[in-house]
Coordinates of C-alpha atoms in Angstrom, one line a residue:
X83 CA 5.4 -3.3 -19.5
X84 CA 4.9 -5.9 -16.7
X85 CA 6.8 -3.2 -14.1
X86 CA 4.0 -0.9 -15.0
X87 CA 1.2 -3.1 -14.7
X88 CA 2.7 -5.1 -11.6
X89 CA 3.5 -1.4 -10.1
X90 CA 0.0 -0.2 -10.8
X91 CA -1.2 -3.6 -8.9
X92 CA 0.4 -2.8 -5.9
X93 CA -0.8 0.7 -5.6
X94 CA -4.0 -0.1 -6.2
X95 CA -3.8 -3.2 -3.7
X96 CA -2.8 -0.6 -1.3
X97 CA -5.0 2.0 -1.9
X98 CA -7.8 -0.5 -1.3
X99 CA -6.3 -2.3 2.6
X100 CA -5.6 1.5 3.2
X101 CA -9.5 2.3 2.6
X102 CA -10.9 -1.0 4.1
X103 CA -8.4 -0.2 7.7
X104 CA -10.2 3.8 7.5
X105 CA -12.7 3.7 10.7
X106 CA -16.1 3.1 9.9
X107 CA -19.3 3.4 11.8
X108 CA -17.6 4.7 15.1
X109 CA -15.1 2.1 15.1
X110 CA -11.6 2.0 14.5
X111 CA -9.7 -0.9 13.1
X112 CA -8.8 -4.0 15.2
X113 CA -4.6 -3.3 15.0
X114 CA -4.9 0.6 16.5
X115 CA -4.2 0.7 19.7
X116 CA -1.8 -1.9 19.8
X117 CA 2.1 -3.1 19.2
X118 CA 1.4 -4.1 15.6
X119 CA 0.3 -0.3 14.7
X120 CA 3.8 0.7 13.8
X121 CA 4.6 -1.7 11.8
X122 CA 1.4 -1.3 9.9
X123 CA 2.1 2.1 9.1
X124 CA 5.5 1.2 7.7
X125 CA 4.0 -1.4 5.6
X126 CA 1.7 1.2 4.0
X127 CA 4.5 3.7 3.5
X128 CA 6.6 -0.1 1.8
X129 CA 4.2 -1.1 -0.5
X130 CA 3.3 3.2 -1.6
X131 CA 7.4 3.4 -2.4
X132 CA 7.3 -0.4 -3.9
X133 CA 4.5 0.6 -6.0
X134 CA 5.9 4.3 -7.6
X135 CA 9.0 2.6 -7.8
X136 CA 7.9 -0.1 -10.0
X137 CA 6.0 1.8 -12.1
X138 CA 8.8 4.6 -12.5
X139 CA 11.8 1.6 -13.5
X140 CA 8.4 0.5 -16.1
X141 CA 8.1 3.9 -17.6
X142 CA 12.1 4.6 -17.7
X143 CA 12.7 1.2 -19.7
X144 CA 9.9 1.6 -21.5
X145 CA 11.0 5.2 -22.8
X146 CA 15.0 4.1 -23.3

């Protein structure tokens, strides 16, 4: 059960950096533009894998 909820946790904590980083009000985030906006992208794409993944190994030991 703590996979689940720890997997839900990070999706949600995601979903929420991902909305606060969309531009707002004409103006795009601080880090686009720059060197760091690679790596940001592949921290996104980390913690959206990290997330399912957690969840899924949850619900598979929860079901066996």
């Amino acid at each position: 059960m703590a996979l689940i909820v720890s997997g839900v946790v990070v999706l949600a904590a995601t979903i929420f950096v991902f909305i606060f980083m969309m531009p707002r009000g004409g103006k795009v985030h601080r880090l686009v533009g720059t060197e760091w906006e690679p790596y940001v992208a592949v921290a996104f794409t980390a913690a959206v894998a990290l997330g399912f993944t957690l969840t899924l190994s949850g619900v598979l030991k929860l079901i066996s």
